[in-house]
Short mmCIF file of C-alpha atoms and ligand atoms in Angstrom, two decimals:
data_model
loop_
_atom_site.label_atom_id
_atom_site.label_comp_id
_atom_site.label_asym_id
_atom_site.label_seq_id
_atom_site.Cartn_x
_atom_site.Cartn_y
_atom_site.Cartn_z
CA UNK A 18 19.46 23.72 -2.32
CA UNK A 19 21.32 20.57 -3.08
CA UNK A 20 21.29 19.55 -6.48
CA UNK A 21 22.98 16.57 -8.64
CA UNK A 22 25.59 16.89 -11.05
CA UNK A 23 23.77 18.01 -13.60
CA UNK A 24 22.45 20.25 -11.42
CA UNK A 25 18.80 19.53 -11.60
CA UNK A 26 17.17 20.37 -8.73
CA UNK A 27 16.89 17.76 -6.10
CA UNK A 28 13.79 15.69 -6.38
CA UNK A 29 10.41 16.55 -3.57
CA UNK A 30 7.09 15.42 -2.85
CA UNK A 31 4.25 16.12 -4.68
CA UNK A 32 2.41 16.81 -2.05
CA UNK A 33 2.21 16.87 1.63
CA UNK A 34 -1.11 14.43 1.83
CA UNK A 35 1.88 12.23 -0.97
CA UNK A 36 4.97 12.81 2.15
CA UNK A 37 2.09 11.11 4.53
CA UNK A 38 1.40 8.37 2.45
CA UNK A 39 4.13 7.47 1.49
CA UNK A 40 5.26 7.03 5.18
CA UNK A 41 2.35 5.58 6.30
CA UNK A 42 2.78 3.04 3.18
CA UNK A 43 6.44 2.58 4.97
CA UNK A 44 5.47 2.17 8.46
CA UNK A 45 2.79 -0.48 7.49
CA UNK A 46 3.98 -3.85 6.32
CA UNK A 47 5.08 -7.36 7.35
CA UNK A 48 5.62 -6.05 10.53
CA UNK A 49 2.23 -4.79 11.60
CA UNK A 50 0.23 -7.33 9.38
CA UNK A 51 1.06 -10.50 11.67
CA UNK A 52 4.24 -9.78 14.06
CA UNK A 53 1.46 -7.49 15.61
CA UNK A 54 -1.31 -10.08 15.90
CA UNK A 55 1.40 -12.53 16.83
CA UNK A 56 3.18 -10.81 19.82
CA UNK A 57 -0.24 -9.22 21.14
CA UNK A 58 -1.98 -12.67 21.86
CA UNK A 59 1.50 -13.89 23.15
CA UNK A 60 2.10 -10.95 25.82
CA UNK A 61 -1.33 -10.07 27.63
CA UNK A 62 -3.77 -9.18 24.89
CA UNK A 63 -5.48 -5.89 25.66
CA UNK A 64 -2.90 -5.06 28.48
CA UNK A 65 0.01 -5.64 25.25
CA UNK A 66 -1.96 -3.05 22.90
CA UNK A 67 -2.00 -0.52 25.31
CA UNK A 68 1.50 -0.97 26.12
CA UNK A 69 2.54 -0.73 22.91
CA UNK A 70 0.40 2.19 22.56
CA UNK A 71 2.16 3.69 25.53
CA UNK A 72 5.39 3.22 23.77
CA UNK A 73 4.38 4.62 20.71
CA UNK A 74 3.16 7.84 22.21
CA UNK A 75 6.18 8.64 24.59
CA UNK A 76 8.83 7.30 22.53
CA UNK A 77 7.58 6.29 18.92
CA UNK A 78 5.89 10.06 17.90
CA UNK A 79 8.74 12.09 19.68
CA UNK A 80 11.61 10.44 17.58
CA UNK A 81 9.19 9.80 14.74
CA UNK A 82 9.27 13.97 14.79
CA UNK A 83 12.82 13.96 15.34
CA UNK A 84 13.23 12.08 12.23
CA UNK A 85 11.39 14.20 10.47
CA UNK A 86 12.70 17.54 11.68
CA UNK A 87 16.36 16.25 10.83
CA UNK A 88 15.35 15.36 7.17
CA UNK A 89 13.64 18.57 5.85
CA UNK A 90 16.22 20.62 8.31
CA UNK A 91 19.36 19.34 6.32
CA UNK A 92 17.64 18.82 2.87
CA UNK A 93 19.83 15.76 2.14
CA UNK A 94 20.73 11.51 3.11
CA UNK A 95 21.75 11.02 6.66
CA UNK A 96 25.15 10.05 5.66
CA UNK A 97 25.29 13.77 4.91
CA UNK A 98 22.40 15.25 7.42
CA UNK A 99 24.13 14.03 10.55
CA UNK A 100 27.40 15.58 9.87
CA UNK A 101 25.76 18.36 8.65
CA UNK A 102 24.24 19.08 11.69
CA UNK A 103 25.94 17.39 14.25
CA UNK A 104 29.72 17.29 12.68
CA UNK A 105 31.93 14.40 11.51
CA UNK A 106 31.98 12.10 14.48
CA UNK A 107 28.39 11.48 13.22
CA UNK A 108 28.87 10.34 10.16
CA UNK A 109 29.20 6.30 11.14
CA UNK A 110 25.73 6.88 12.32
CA UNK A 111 24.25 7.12 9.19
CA UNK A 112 26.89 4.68 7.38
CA UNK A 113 25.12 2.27 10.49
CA UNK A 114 21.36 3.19 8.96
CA UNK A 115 22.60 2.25 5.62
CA UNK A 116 24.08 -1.13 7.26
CA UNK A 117 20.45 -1.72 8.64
CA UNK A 118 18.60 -1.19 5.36
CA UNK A 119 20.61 -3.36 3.12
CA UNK A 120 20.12 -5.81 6.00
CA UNK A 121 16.45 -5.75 6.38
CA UNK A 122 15.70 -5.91 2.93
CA UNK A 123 17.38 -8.15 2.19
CA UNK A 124 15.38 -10.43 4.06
CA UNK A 125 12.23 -8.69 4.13
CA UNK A 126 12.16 -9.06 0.55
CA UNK A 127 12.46 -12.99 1.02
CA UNK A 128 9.12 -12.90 3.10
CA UNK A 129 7.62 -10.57 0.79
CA UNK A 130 8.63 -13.02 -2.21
CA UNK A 131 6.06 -15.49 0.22
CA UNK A 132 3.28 -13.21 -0.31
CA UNK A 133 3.92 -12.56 -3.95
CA UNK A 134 3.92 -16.53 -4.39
CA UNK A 135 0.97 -16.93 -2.41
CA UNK A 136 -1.48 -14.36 -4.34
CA UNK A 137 -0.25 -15.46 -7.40
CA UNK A 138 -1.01 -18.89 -6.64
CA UNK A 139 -4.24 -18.07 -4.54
CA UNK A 140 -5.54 -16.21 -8.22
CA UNK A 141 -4.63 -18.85 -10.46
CA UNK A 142 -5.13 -22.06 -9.11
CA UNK A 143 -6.19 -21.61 -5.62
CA UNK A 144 -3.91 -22.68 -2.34
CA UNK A 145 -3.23 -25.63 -1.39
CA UNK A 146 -5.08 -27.92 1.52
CA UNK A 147 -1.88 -29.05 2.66
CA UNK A 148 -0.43 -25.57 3.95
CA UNK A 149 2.27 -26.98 5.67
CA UNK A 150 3.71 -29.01 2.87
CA UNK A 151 3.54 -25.45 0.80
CA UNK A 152 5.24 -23.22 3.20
CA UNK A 153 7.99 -25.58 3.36
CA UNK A 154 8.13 -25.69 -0.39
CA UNK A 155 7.62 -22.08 -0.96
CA UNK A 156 9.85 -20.89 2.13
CA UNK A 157 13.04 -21.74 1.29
CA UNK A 158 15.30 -22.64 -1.81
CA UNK A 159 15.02 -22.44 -5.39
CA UNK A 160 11.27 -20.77 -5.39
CA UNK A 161 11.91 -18.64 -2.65
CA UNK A 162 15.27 -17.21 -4.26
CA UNK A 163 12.73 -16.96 -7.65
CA UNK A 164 9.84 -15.18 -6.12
CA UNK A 165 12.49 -12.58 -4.13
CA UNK A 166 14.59 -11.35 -6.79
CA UNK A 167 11.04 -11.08 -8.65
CA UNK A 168 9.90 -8.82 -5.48
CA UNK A 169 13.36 -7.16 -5.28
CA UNK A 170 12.89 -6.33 -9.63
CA UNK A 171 9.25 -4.50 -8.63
CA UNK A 172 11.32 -2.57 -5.61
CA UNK A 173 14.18 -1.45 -8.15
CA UNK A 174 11.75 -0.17 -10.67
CA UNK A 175 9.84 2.26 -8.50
CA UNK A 176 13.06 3.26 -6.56
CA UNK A 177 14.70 4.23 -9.74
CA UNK A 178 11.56 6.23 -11.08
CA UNK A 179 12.43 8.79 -8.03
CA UNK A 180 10.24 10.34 -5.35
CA UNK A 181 7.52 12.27 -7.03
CA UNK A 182 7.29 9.90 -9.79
CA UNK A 183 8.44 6.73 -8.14
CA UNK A 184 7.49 6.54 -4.67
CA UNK A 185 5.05 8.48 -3.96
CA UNK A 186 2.85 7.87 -6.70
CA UNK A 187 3.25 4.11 -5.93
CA UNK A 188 1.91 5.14 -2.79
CA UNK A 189 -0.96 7.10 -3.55
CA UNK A 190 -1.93 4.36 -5.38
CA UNK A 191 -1.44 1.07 -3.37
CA UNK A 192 -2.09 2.18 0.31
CA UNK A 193 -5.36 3.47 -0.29
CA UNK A 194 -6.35 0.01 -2.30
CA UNK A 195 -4.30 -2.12 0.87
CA UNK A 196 -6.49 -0.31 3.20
CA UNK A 197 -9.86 -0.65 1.47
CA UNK A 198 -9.40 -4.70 1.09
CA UNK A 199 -7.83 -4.66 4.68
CA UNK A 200 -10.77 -3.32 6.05
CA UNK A 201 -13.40 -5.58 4.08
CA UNK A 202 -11.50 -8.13 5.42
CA UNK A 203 -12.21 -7.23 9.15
CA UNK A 204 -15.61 -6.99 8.28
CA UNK A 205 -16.34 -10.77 6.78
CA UNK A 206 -14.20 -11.63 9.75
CA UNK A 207 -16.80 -10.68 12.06
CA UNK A 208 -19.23 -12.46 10.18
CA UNK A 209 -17.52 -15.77 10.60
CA UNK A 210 -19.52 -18.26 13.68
CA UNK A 211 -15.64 -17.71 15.65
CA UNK A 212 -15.44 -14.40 15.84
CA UNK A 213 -16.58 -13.62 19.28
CA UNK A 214 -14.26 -16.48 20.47
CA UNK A 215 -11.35 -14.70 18.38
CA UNK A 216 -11.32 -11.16 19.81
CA UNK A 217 -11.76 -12.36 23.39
CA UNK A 218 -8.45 -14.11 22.95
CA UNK A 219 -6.96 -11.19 21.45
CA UNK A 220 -8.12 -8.73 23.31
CA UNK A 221 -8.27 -10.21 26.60
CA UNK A 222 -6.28 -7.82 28.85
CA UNK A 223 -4.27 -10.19 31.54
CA UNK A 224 -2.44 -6.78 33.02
CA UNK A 225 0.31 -9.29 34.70
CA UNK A 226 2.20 -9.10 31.26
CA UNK A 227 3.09 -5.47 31.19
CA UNK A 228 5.31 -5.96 33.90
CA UNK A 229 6.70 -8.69 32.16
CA UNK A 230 10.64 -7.05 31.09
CA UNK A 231 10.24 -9.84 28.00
CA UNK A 232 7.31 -8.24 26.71
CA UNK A 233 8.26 -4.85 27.34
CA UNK A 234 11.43 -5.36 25.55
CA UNK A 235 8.98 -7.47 22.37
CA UNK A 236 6.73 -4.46 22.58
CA UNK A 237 9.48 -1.59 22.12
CA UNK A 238 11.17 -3.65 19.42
CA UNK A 239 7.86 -3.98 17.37
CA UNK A 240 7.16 -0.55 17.95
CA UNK A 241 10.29 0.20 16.17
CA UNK A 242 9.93 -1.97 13.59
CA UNK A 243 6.72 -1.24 12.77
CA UNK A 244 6.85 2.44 12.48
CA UNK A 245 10.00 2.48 10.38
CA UNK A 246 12.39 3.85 12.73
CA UNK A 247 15.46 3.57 13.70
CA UNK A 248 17.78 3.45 10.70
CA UNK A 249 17.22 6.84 9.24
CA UNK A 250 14.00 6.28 6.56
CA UNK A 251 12.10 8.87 7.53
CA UNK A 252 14.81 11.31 8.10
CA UNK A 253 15.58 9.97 4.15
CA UNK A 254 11.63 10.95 3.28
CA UNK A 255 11.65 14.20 4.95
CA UNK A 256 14.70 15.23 3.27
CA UNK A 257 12.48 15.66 0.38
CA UNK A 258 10.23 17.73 1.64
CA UNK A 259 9.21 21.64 1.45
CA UNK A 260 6.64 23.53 3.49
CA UNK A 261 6.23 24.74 6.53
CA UNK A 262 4.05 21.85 7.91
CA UNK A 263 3.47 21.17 11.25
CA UNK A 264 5.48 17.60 11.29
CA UNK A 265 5.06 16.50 15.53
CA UNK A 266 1.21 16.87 14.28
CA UNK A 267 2.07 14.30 10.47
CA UNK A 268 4.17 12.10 13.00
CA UNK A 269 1.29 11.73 15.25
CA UNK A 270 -1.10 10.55 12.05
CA UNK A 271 1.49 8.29 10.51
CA UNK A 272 2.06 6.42 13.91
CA UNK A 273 -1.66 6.34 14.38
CA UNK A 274 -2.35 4.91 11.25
CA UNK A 275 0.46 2.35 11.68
CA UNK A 276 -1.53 1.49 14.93
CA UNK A 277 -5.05 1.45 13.21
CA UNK A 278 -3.66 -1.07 10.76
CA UNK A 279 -1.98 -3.59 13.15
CA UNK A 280 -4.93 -3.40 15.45
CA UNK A 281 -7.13 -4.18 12.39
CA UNK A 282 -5.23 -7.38 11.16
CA UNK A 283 -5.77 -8.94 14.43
CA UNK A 284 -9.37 -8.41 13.77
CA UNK A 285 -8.73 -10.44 10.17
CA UNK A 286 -6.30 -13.22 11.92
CA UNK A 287 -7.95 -13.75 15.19
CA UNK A 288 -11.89 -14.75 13.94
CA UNK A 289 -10.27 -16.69 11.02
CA UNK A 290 -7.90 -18.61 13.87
CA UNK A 291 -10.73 -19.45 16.21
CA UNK A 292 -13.89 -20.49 13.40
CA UNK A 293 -11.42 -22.86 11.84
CA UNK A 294 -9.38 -24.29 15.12
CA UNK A 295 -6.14 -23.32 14.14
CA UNK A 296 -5.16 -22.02 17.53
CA UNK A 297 -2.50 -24.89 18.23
CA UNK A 298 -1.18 -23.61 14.96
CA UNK A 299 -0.35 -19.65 15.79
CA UNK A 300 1.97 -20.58 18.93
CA UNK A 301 3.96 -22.97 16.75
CA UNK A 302 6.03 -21.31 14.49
CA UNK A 303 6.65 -17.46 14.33
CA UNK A 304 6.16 -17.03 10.70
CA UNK A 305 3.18 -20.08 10.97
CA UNK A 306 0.37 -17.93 11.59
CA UNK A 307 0.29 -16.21 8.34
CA UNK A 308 1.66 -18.55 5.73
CA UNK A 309 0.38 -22.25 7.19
CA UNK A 310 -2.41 -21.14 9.73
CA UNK A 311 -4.45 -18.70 7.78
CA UNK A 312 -4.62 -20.30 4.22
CA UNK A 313 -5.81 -23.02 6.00
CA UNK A 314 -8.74 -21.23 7.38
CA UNK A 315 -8.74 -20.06 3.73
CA UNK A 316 -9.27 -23.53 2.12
CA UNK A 317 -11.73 -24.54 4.87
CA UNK A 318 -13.88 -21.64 3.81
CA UNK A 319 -14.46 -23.45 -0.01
CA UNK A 320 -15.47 -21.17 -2.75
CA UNK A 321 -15.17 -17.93 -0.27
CA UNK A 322 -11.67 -18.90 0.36
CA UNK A 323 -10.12 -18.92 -3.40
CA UNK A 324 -11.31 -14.69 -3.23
CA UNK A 325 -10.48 -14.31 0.58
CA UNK A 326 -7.76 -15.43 0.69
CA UNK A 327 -6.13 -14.18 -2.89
CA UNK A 328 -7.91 -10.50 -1.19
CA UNK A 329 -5.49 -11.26 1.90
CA UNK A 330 -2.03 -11.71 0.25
CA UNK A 331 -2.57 -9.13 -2.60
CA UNK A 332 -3.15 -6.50 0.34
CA UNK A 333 -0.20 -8.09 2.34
CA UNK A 334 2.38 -7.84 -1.05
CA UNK A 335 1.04 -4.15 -1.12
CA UNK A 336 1.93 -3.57 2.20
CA UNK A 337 5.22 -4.98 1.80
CA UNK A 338 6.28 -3.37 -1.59
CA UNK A 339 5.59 0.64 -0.03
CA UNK A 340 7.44 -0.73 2.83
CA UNK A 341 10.62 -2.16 0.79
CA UNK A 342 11.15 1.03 -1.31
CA UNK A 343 11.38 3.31 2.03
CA UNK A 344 14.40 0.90 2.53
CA UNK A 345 15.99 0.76 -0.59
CA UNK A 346 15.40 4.31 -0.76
CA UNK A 347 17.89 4.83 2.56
CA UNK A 348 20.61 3.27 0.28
CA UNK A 349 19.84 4.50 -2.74
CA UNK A 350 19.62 8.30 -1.90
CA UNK A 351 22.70 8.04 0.84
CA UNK A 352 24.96 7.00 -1.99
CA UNK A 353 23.08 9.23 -4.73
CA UNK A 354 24.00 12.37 -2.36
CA UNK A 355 27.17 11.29 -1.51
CA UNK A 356 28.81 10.51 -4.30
CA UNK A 357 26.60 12.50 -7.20
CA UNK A 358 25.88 9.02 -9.09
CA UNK A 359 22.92 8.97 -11.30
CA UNK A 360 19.66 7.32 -9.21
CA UNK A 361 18.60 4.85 -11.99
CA UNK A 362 22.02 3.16 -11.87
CA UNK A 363 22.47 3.24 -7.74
CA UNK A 364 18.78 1.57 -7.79
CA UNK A 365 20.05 -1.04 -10.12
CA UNK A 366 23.59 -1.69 -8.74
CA UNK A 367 22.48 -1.47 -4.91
CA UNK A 368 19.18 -3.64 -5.44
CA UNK A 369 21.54 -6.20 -7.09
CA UNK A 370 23.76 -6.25 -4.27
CA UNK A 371 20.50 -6.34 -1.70
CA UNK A 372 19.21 -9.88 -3.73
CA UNK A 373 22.24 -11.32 -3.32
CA UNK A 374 22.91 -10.58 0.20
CA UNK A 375 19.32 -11.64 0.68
CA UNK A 376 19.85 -15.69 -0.53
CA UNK A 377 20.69 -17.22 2.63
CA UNK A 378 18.05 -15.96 4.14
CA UNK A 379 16.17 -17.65 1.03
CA UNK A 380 17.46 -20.74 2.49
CA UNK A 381 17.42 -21.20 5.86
CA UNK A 382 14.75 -19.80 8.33
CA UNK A 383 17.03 -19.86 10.95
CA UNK A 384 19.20 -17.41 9.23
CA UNK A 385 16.79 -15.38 8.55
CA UNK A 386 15.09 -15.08 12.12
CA UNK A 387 18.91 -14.40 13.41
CA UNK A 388 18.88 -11.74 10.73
CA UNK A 389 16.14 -10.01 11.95
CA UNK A 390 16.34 -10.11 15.80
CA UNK A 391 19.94 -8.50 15.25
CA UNK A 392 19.37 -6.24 12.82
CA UNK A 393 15.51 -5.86 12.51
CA UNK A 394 15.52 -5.97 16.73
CA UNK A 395 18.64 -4.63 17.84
CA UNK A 396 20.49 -2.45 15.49
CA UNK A 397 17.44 -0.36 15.33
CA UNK A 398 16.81 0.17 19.25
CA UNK A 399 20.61 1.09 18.86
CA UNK A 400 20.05 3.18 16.25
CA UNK A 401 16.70 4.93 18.02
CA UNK A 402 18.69 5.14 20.95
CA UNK A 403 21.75 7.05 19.17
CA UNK A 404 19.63 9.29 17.43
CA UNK A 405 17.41 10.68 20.32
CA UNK A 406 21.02 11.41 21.57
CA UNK A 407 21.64 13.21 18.07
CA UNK A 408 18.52 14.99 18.49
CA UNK A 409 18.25 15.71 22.32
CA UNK A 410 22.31 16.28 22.87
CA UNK A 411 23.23 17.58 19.75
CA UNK A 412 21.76 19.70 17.71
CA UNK A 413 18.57 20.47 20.01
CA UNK A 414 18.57 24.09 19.09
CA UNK A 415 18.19 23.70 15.17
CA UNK A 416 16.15 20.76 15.45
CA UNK A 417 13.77 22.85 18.15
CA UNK A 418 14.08 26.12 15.48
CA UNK A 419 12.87 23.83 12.74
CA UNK A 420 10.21 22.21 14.52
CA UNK A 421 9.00 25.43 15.63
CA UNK A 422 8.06 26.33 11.85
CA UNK A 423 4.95 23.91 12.25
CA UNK A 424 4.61 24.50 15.87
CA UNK A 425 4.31 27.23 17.11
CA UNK A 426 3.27 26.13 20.89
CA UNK A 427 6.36 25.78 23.15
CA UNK A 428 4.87 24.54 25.74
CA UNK A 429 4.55 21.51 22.90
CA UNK A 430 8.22 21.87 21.82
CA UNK A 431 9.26 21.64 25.24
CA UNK A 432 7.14 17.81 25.64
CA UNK A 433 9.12 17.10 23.07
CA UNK A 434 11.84 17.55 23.82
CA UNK A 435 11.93 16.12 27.17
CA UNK A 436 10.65 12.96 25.81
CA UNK A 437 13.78 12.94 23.40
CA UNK A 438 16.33 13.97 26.17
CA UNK A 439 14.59 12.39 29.20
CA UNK A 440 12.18 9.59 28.09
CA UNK A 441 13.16 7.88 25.01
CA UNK A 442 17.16 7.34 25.78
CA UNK A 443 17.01 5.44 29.35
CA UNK A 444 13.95 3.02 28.15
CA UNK A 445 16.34 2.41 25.23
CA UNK A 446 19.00 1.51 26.92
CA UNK A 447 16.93 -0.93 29.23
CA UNK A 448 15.56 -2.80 26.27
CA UNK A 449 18.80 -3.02 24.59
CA UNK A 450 20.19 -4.50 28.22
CA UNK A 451 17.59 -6.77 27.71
CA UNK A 452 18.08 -7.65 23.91
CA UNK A 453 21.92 -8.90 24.67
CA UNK A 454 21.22 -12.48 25.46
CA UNK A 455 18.65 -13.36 21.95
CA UNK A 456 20.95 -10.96 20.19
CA UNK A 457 24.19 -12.60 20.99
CA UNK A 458 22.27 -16.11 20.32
CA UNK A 459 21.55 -14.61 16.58
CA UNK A 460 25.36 -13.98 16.13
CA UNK A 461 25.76 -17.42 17.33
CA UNK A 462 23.49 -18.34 14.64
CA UNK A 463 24.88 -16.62 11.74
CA UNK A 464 28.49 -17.63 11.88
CA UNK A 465 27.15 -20.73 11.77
CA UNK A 466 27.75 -21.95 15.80
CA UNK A 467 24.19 -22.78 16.92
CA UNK A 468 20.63 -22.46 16.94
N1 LIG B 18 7.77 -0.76 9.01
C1 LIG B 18 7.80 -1.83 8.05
C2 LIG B 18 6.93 -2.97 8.54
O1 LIG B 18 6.29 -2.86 9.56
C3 LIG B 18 9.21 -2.29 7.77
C4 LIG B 18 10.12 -1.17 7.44
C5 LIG B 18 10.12 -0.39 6.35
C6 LIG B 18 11.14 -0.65 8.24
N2 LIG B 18 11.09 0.56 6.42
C7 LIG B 18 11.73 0.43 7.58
C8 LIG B 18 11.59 -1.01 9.49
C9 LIG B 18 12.76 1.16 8.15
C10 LIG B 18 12.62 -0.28 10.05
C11 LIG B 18 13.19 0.79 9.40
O2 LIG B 18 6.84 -3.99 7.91
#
C-alpha cells in the first residue's frame, strides 16, 4: 500500500501473537513496575486497583481499540493517518503525539539509564548498603548523562533494525524473559517473614479514596501512562499490521496484561517494604521506593540479595527498553512516512536529538518530575481526550467499518462506541480540569520560576 522510496514494501509484523507482544512489551514499563505500587498504597489500596481497573475497562480498552483501528485502517504514521482520515485540520494532532514522544523519552530514558546502572552494578560488585548516598550519585550528573545515552544507543539500534526484525523480535525475546523473573520474584516475596504485613497494606481497600477527585485524577493519568496511550504508539504499531483480527478482543489482552504486571510488582515491592521496615522510606520520595527503598531490602537480604536484586533491575531495564522503542518508534516512523527518509538514518538523527533533549532531566529531578506531570500526565489525557473526539466525531463510520472486520457483533461495536463518544471524552475533560493547578506548577518549574 504505502511504500518508501525505493519502493520496498512497507515493513509488518511477523506475526499477530509478535503485534501483541510487542504492545504488551510497550504498555509495561517504568510506569507499571513502581508508579503502580506507589500510587495504589497512596490512594485506598484495594478500593485504588479497582478503580483503576474501572478506568481501564470503560475508557483504557475502548480507545486502546480506537488506536488500533486507526493504525491498520490508514496503513501509515499518525502525522499522515489523521489527515488521512479525518482531513488537514488534524494534522497538529499527530505533530502533538510526536511532541509527547520526544518528550517522554527523553526522560524516560534517564530513569531507565538508573536501572541499567543498577543491574550492572548489582552483577558485578553488588549494591551498595548506603542506597541513599547511591541514588544521589547515580541520579543525576555526569553518570546519569553516561548510563542514558548508553540506554538511548540500545533504543537506536533496535529502532533502526525495523519492525519485523527490530522490534518485534526484541520483543519476543525480552517480555517473555521480564515476565518469567517478574513472576519468580512474587513468589520469594511471599516467602519473606513480611509478607502478610505487605499485602494487607497494599491491598487494604479504604473505599473513602475513590471518591477522592485527587486520586481519580492519579488513577486516570496512570492508566494512561501505563497502557501507552495517548500520543499515538499504538496507532504507530497497528499501522503495521495485516489481518483481519479481531483488535477490541487484542486491546482487551494487552490492557489486561498491563494490569497483571502492575498488580504483580506490588506483590515484589510490598513484602520486600514491610520484612525489611522500609515503610517510612516509600512515602518519601516518588522515585525512592525503587532506587533507595528496595536495594536496601536487597542488601539486608545478604547473599540472596546480590541475585535478587541484580534479578529485579535486569527485568526492570527489560521492561523499560520494549517500552522506549514504542516511543522512538512514534518519531521515527512519523518522519520516515512523511518525508520518505531512510529508517536507519531517522533512528540515528532523531535518537541523537532525544539524548540531548533528555540532559536536564539528567540533572535535576525536579526537571524531570515537571517533565513528566506535563507531558507524561497532561499532554496525554489531552491527547486521549482529542482522539476519542477523532474517533467518536470524526471518522466513526470507517473506524466502526474497520472494526467490524474482527467483530462481527454490533451490539459490541455499538459499546464501543458509546464509550468513545459518551464515556471516555467528559471523564477526560474532568481530569484534565483537575490536572491545571500541578500542571501549571510544572511550567513554573521548567522555565526555571519555582518548585
Ligand atoms: N507504558 C510505558 C510504561 O508504563 C511507557 C510508555 C511507552 C508510554 N510508550 C508510551 C507512555 C506511549 C505513553 C505513551 O512505562
Amino acid at each position: 500500500m504505502h511504500s518508501t522510496p525505493d519502493s520496498s514494501p512497507r515493513d509488518s509484523w511477523g506475526s499477530q501473537a509478535g503485534f501483541i507482544l510487542a504492545a504488551v512489551g510497550s504498555a509495561v514499563g517504568l510506569g507499571n513496575m513502581w508508579r503502580f505500587s506507589y500510587v495504589a498504597s497512596q490512594g485506598g489500596g484495594a478500593a485504588f486497583v479497582l478503580l483503576y481497573l474501572g478506568l481501564v475497562a470503560v475508557i483504557g480498552i475502548p480507545l486502546m481499540t480506537s488506536e488500533f483501528v486507526v493504525g491498520r485502517l490508514a496503513q501509515v504514521s499518525p502525522v499522515k493517518a489523521l489527515p488521512l482520515l479525518g482531513g488537514r485540520k488534524w494534522t497538529p494532532l499527530g505533530w502533538m503525539f510526536v511532541f509527547a514522544g520526544l518528550i517522554i523519552l527523553s526522560y524516560y530514558s534517564v530513569i531507565a539509564g538508573w536501572t541499567m546502572r543498577y543491574a550492572w552494578e548489582a552483577v558485578s560488585s553488588g549494591l551498595p548498603k548506603d542506597t541513599v548516598a547511591y541514588f544521589n550519585d547515580a541520579a543525576t550528573g555526569l553518570p546519569a548523562i553516561g548510563w542514558h545515552v548508553a540506554f538511548m544507543v540500545i533504543t537506536i539500534f533496535i529502532v533502526a533494525g525495523g519492525i519485523r526484525r527490530g522490534i518485534e523480535r526484541a520483543a519476543v525475546i525480552l517480555m517473555p524473559v521480564m515476565f518469567v523473573i517478574l513472576a519468580g520474584l512474587a513468589v520469594y516475596a511471599f516467602f519473606l517473614t513480611g509478607s502478610r504485613e505487605g499485602y494487607a497494606f497494599y491491598l487494604n481497600p479504604n473505599l473513602g479514596a475513590v471518591f477522592d477527585p485527587q486520586i481519580i485524577g492519579n488513577a486516570a493519568g496512570q492508566a494512561f501512562f501505563s497502557l501507552s496511550l495517548g500520543m499515538g504508539a499504538l496507532i504507530t504499531f497497528a499501522s503495521y499490521l495485516k489481518g483481519r483480527n479481531n483488535l477490541a478482543k487484542e486491546a482487551t489482552i494487552v490492557a489486561l496484561a498491563d494490569f497483571g504486571v502492575a498488580f504483580m510488582a506490588g506483590l515484589v515491592v510490598f513484602p520486600i517494604v514491610f520484612t525489611f521496615g522500609l515503610q517510612d522510606q516509600i512515602g518519601a520520595s516518588g522515585l525512592g521506593a525503587l532506587f533507595v527503598s528496595l536495594p536496601a531490602g536487597f542488601a539486608s537480604m545478604g547473599a540472596a540479595g546480590k541475585f535478587v536484586g541484580a534479578a529485579f533491575f535486569i527485568m526492570l531495564f527489560f521492561a523499560a527498553l520494549t517500552s522506549s522503542i514504542s516511543l522512538l518508534e512514534v518519531v521515527v516512523s512519523a518522519i520516515v512516512d512523511s518525508f520518505g527518509a531512510a529508517r536507519r538514518a531517522v533512528a540515528i538523527t532523531m535518537g541523537t536529538i532525544i539524548t540531548i533533549i533528555g540532559v536536564p532531566s539528567a540533572l535535576s529531578l525536579d526537571f524531570l518530575g515537571a517533565a513528566d506531570a506535563l507531558v507524561g500526565n497532561f499532554l496525554l489525557i489531552l491527547g486521549g481526550f482529542f482522539t476519542a473526539i477523532f474517533v467518536g466525531y470524526s471518522v466513526l463510520d470507517k473506524a466502526d467499518a474497520e472494526l467490524a472486520i474482527g467483530l462481527p457483533s454490533e451490539s459490541m461495536r455499538k459499546a464501543w462506541a458509546f464509550m468513545v463518544r459518551y464515556v471516555a471524552p467528559p471523564i477526560l475533560l474532568g481530569v484534565l480540569y483537575l490536572l491545571i493547578a500541578p500542571t501549571w506548577q510544572a511550567i513554573r518549574t521548567l522555565v526555571g520560576l519555582g518548585n
